[in-house]
mmCIF file of C-alpha atoms in Angstrom:
data_model
loop_
_atom_site.group_PDB
_atom_site.id
_atom_site.type_symbol
_atom_site.label_atom_id
_atom_site.label_comp_id
_atom_site.label_asym_id
_atom_site.label_seq_id
_atom_site.Cartn_x
_atom_site.Cartn_y
_atom_site.Cartn_z
ATOM 1 C CA UNK K 1 -102.482 -106.416 -20.502
ATOM 2 C CA UNK K 2 -98.940 -107.357 -18.989
ATOM 3 C CA UNK K 3 -96.601 -104.566 -19.893
ATOM 4 C CA UNK K 4 -93.150 -105.706 -21.442
ATOM 5 C CA UNK K 5 -90.402 -104.990 -19.155
ATOM 6 C CA UNK K 6 -88.223 -102.327 -20.344
ATOM 7 C CA UNK K 7 -84.277 -102.381 -20.898
ATOM 8 C CA UNK K 8 -82.369 -99.892 -21.728
ATOM 9 C CA UNK K 9 -79.175 -99.984 -23.423
ATOM 10 C CA UNK K 10 -76.944 -97.095 -23.732
ATOM 11 C CA UNK K 11 -73.458 -96.817 -24.567
ATOM 12 C CA UNK K 12 -71.029 -96.138 -27.986
ATOM 13 C CA UNK K 13 -70.574 -98.187 -30.872
ATOM 14 C CA UNK K 14 -69.485 -101.462 -29.230
ATOM 15 C CA UNK K 15 -73.338 -101.249 -27.775
ATOM 16 C CA UNK K 16 -74.625 -100.841 -31.297
ATOM 17 C CA UNK K 17 -72.257 -104.022 -32.340
ATOM 18 C CA UNK K 18 -70.630 -102.263 -35.245
ATOM 19 C CA UNK K 19 -68.514 -104.673 -37.256
ATOM 20 C CA UNK K 20 -70.469 -108.024 -36.382
ATOM 21 C CA UNK K 21 -71.389 -109.789 -39.547
ATOM 22 C CA UNK K 22 -74.135 -111.169 -37.834
ATOM 23 C CA UNK K 23 -75.964 -107.575 -36.783
ATOM 24 C CA UNK K 24 -76.244 -109.073 -33.291
ATOM 25 C CA UNK K 25 -73.195 -107.445 -31.031
ATOM 26 C CA UNK K 26 -72.838 -108.639 -27.837
ATOM 27 C CA UNK K 27 -76.481 -106.884 -26.929
ATOM 28 C CA UNK K 28 -78.271 -109.040 -29.265
ATOM 29 C CA UNK K 29 -76.818 -112.519 -28.191
ATOM 30 C CA UNK K 30 -77.325 -111.380 -24.590
ATOM 31 C CA UNK K 31 -81.263 -110.918 -25.435
ATOM 32 C CA UNK K 32 -81.417 -113.907 -27.215
ATOM 33 C CA UNK K 33 -80.338 -115.688 -24.337
ATOM 34 C CA UNK K 34 -83.007 -113.919 -22.142
ATOM 35 C CA UNK K 35 -86.109 -115.518 -22.118
ATOM 36 C CA UNK K 36 -89.285 -113.938 -20.114
ATOM 37 C CA UNK K 37 -92.674 -114.004 -20.155
ATOM 38 C CA UNK K 38 -93.868 -111.777 -21.509
ATOM 39 C CA UNK K 39 -90.878 -110.871 -23.635
ATOM 40 C CA UNK K 40 -88.736 -108.342 -22.738
ATOM 41 C CA UNK K 41 -89.021 -104.841 -24.632
ATOM 42 C CA UNK K 42 -85.018 -103.809 -25.726
ATOM 43 C CA UNK K 43 -84.864 -100.164 -26.174
ATOM 44 C CA UNK K 44 -81.001 -99.517 -27.397
ATOM 45 C CA UNK K 45 -79.798 -96.246 -28.296
ATOM 46 C CA UNK K 46 -76.026 -96.080 -28.662
ATOM 47 C CA UNK K 47 -73.905 -92.729 -30.029
ATOM 48 C CA UNK K 48 -70.612 -93.841 -31.679
ATOM 49 C CA UNK K 49 -67.693 -92.247 -30.629
ATOM 50 C CA UNK K 50 -69.105 -91.258 -27.517
ATOM 51 C CA UNK K 51 -67.284 -91.036 -24.156
ATOM 52 C CA UNK K 52 -68.580 -90.909 -20.404
ATOM 53 C CA UNK K 53 -68.995 -87.260 -20.696
ATOM 54 C CA UNK K 54 -71.354 -87.562 -23.233
ATOM 55 C CA UNK K 55 -72.938 -89.938 -22.467
ATOM 56 C CA UNK K 56 -73.557 -88.176 -18.775
ATOM 57 C CA UNK K 57 -75.051 -85.526 -21.260
ATOM 58 C CA UNK K 58 -77.585 -86.894 -23.680
ATOM 59 C CA UNK K 59 -78.834 -90.724 -21.982
ATOM 60 C CA UNK K 60 -81.677 -89.041 -19.673
ATOM 61 C CA UNK K 61 -83.225 -87.180 -23.020
ATOM 62 C CA UNK K 62 -82.890 -90.359 -24.759
ATOM 63 C CA UNK K 63 -84.161 -92.410 -22.223
ATOM 64 C CA UNK K 64 -87.246 -90.381 -19.758
ATOM 65 C CA UNK K 65 -89.255 -89.846 -22.903
ATOM 66 C CA UNK K 66 -89.391 -93.841 -23.537
ATOM 67 C CA UNK K 67 -89.882 -94.856 -19.939
ATOM 68 C CA UNK K 68 -93.072 -96.832 -19.079
ATOM 69 C CA UNK K 69 -94.920 -95.867 -15.782
ATOM 70 C CA UNK K 70 -96.785 -99.066 -15.923
ATOM 71 C CA UNK K 71 -93.913 -101.644 -15.959
ATOM 72 C CA UNK K 72 -90.315 -102.120 -14.961
ATOM 73 C CA UNK K 73 -87.827 -100.335 -16.478
ATOM 74 C CA UNK K 74 -84.044 -101.489 -16.283
ATOM 75 C CA UNK K 75 -80.764 -99.722 -17.555
ATOM 76 C CA UNK K 76 -77.466 -101.167 -19.334
ATOM 77 C CA UNK K 77 -74.596 -98.731 -19.451
ATOM 78 C CA UNK K 78 -72.282 -100.146 -21.920
ATOM 79 C CA UNK K 79 -68.795 -98.693 -21.315
ATOM 80 C CA UNK K 80 -66.211 -97.929 -23.489
ATOM 81 C CA UNK K 81 -62.805 -96.456 -23.889
ATOM 82 C CA UNK K 82 -63.171 -93.172 -25.999
ATOM 83 C CA UNK K 83 -62.466 -91.653 -22.468
ATOM 84 C CA UNK K 84 -58.788 -91.923 -23.126
ATOM 85 C CA UNK K 85 -59.191 -90.963 -26.613
ATOM 86 C CA UNK K 86 -60.895 -87.534 -25.180
ATOM 87 C CA UNK K 87 -57.925 -87.182 -22.839
ATOM 88 C CA UNK K 88 -60.304 -87.601 -20.033
ATOM 89 C CA UNK K 89 -58.425 -88.424 -16.462
ATOM 90 C CA UNK K 90 -59.499 -91.517 -14.417
ATOM 91 C CA UNK K 91 -60.900 -89.228 -11.973
ATOM 92 C CA UNK K 92 -62.939 -87.582 -14.103
ATOM 93 C CA UNK K 93 -64.106 -90.554 -15.699
ATOM 94 C CA UNK K 94 -65.120 -91.782 -11.970
ATOM 95 C CA UNK K 95 -67.080 -88.453 -11.512
ATOM 96 C CA UNK K 96 -69.468 -88.359 -14.142
ATOM 97 C CA UNK K 97 -69.937 -92.213 -14.045
ATOM 98 C CA UNK K 98 -71.071 -91.789 -10.286
ATOM 99 C CA UNK K 99 -73.141 -89.178 -11.481
ATOM 100 C CA UNK K 100 -74.663 -91.343 -13.895
ATOM 101 C CA UNK K 101 -75.344 -94.049 -11.466
ATOM 102 C CA UNK K 102 -76.886 -91.855 -8.866
ATOM 103 C CA UNK K 103 -79.302 -89.947 -11.551
ATOM 104 C CA UNK K 104 -80.290 -93.726 -12.605
ATOM 105 C CA UNK K 105 -80.958 -94.510 -9.260
ATOM 106 C CA UNK K 106 -83.158 -91.692 -8.227
ATOM 107 C CA UNK K 107 -85.210 -92.615 -11.387
ATOM 108 C CA UNK K 108 -85.261 -96.312 -10.146
ATOM 109 C CA UNK K 109 -83.994 -97.410 -13.160
ATOM 110 C CA UNK K 110 -81.587 -100.503 -11.237
ATOM 111 C CA UNK K 111 -78.298 -99.742 -13.709
ATOM 112 C CA UNK K 112 -76.090 -102.731 -15.015
ATOM 113 C CA UNK K 113 -72.619 -101.627 -16.367
ATOM 114 C CA UNK K 114 -70.740 -103.144 -18.541
ATOM 115 C CA UNK K 115 -66.972 -102.073 -18.831
ATOM 116 C CA UNK K 116 -65.058 -101.792 -21.570
ATOM 117 C CA UNK K 117 -62.929 -104.304 -23.324
ATOM 118 C CA UNK K 118 -59.371 -104.273 -24.388
ATOM 119 C CA UNK K 119 -58.147 -103.177 -27.786
ATOM 120 C CA UNK K 120 -54.714 -102.864 -29.476
ATOM 121 C CA UNK K 121 -54.871 -99.577 -30.381
ATOM 122 C CA UNK K 122 -54.847 -98.267 -26.862
ATOM 123 C CA UNK K 123 -52.494 -98.232 -23.797
ATOM 124 C CA UNK K 124 -52.969 -101.348 -21.509
ATOM 125 C CA UNK K 125 -52.268 -99.342 -18.298
ATOM 126 C CA UNK K 126 -54.582 -96.688 -19.111
ATOM 127 C CA UNK K 127 -57.221 -99.243 -20.361
ATOM 128 C CA UNK K 128 -56.343 -101.657 -16.896
ATOM 129 C CA UNK K 129 -56.576 -98.292 -14.868
ATOM 130 C CA UNK K 130 -59.949 -97.095 -16.250
ATOM 131 C CA UNK K 131 -61.773 -100.053 -16.048
ATOM 132 C CA UNK K 132 -60.858 -100.596 -12.385
ATOM 133 C CA UNK K 133 -61.813 -96.908 -11.763
ATOM 134 C CA UNK K 134 -65.156 -97.809 -13.066
ATOM 135 C CA UNK K 135 -65.634 -101.037 -11.025
ATOM 136 C CA UNK K 136 -65.037 -99.058 -7.868
ATOM 137 C CA UNK K 137 -67.437 -96.957 -8.652
ATOM 138 C CA UNK K 138 -70.378 -99.335 -9.096
ATOM 139 C CA UNK K 139 -68.532 -101.662 -6.105
ATOM 140 C CA UNK K 140 -69.353 -98.229 -4.010
ATOM 141 C CA UNK K 141 -72.921 -98.461 -5.325
ATOM 142 C CA UNK K 142 -73.343 -101.820 -5.272
ATOM 143 C CA UNK K 143 -74.351 -101.477 -8.629
ATOM 144 C CA UNK K 144 -73.222 -104.486 -11.311
ATOM 145 C CA UNK K 145 -70.063 -104.379 -12.966
ATOM 146 C CA UNK K 146 -68.395 -106.760 -15.687
ATOM 147 C CA UNK K 147 -64.900 -106.632 -16.342
ATOM 148 C CA UNK K 148 -64.244 -107.463 -19.783
ATOM 149 C CA UNK K 149 -60.866 -106.024 -19.857
ATOM 150 C CA UNK K 150 -59.514 -108.677 -17.314
ATOM 151 C CA UNK K 151 -60.746 -111.399 -18.875
ATOM 152 C CA UNK K 152 -60.586 -110.595 -22.679
ATOM 153 C CA UNK K 153 -56.659 -108.726 -21.935
ATOM 154 C CA UNK K 154 -54.772 -112.182 -23.098
ATOM 155 C CA UNK K 155 -57.542 -114.353 -24.847
ATOM 156 C CA UNK K 156 -56.105 -115.204 -28.468
ATOM 157 C CA UNK K 157 -59.474 -115.549 -29.662
ATOM 158 C CA UNK K 158 -60.097 -112.047 -28.738
ATOM 159 C CA UNK K 159 -57.265 -111.076 -29.903
ATOM 160 C CA UNK K 160 -57.157 -112.747 -33.120
ATOM 161 C CA UNK K 161 -60.570 -110.797 -34.000
ATOM 162 C CA UNK K 162 -59.594 -107.249 -32.629
ATOM 163 C CA UNK K 163 -56.333 -107.600 -34.814
ATOM 164 C CA UNK K 164 -58.509 -108.717 -37.935
ATOM 165 C CA UNK K 165 -61.158 -105.885 -37.031
ATOM 166 C CA UNK K 166 -58.186 -103.257 -37.059
ATOM 167 C CA UNK K 167 -60.708 -101.274 -35.786
ATOM 168 C CA UNK K 168 -62.186 -99.516 -32.487
ATOM 169 C CA UNK K 169 -64.826 -102.360 -32.343
ATOM 170 C CA UNK K 170 -64.007 -106.378 -32.781
ATOM 171 C CA UNK K 171 -66.019 -109.011 -34.954
ATOM 172 C CA UNK K 172 -68.122 -111.460 -35.054
ATOM 173 C CA UNK K 173 -65.954 -113.927 -32.395
ATOM 174 C CA UNK K 174 -65.104 -110.924 -30.152
ATOM 175 C CA UNK K 175 -69.073 -110.110 -29.640
ATOM 176 C CA UNK K 176 -69.348 -113.592 -28.910
ATOM 177 C CA UNK K 177 -66.807 -113.712 -26.022
ATOM 178 C CA UNK K 178 -68.206 -110.214 -24.904
ATOM 179 C CA UNK K 179 -71.806 -111.602 -24.886
ATOM 180 C CA UNK K 180 -71.081 -115.013 -22.640
ATOM 181 C CA UNK K 181 -68.929 -112.659 -20.397
ATOM 182 C CA UNK K 182 -71.889 -110.717 -19.785
ATOM 183 C CA UNK K 183 -74.361 -113.668 -19.554
ATOM 184 C CA UNK K 184 -71.803 -115.637 -16.879
ATOM 185 C CA UNK K 185 -71.272 -112.336 -14.575
ATOM 186 C CA UNK K 186 -74.976 -111.578 -13.047
ATOM 187 C CA UNK K 187 -77.057 -110.894 -16.023
ATOM 188 C CA UNK K 188 -79.687 -113.490 -14.970
ATOM 189 C CA UNK K 189 -79.725 -112.625 -11.385
ATOM 190 C CA UNK K 190 -79.863 -109.141 -12.324
ATOM 191 C CA UNK K 191 -82.835 -109.402 -14.566
ATOM 192 C CA UNK K 192 -84.295 -111.727 -12.130
ATOM 193 C CA UNK K 193 -84.586 -114.855 -14.393
ATOM 194 C CA UNK K 194 -83.349 -117.911 -13.978
ATOM 195 C CA UNK K 195 -80.218 -119.462 -16.205
ATOM 196 C CA UNK K 196 -82.845 -122.028 -17.152
ATOM 197 C CA UNK K 197 -84.844 -119.512 -18.780
ATOM 198 C CA UNK K 198 -81.562 -118.158 -20.524
ATOM 199 C CA UNK K 199 -80.170 -121.078 -21.633
#
């Protein structure tokens, strides 16, 4: 019997899809466009309010017991911007992500990283710096990185959606935009499926 490829999603409430009336978030939308045979087995393990320090401390405890030695295991890291709320420096955030990626690679989890999107209640400069820092760490380790900050910063639909939500997370439209960017920035290549299968 073929084993289902396992994909672990770790991150904060953005990974959980908080605020989406369709209860899909970006993760559910991306998975709906990722058809494989046998089907993927997604395991979504979010922790609301978590910054990169907390993620580094807990992800292995969550993921390791759920690994399947008989199939391929992958790790998707959804990064938010709670680092800024916690007062973490970009240098500290870089270090924590580097450690996380190194540990994931040692476990042959082939990490895929999704960066933080813009938010109306946070310094644009600090968020730009955080996203750039994460991108650099991923580039140095040849890990795929999806920059959500740059394409969404001045996106009218995104800004309308986050203004309506009035919170850290977007609404339905915003999650749809996040999913579209992920799907068009190396997702199918990383997963080893064709665009035709994804459509």
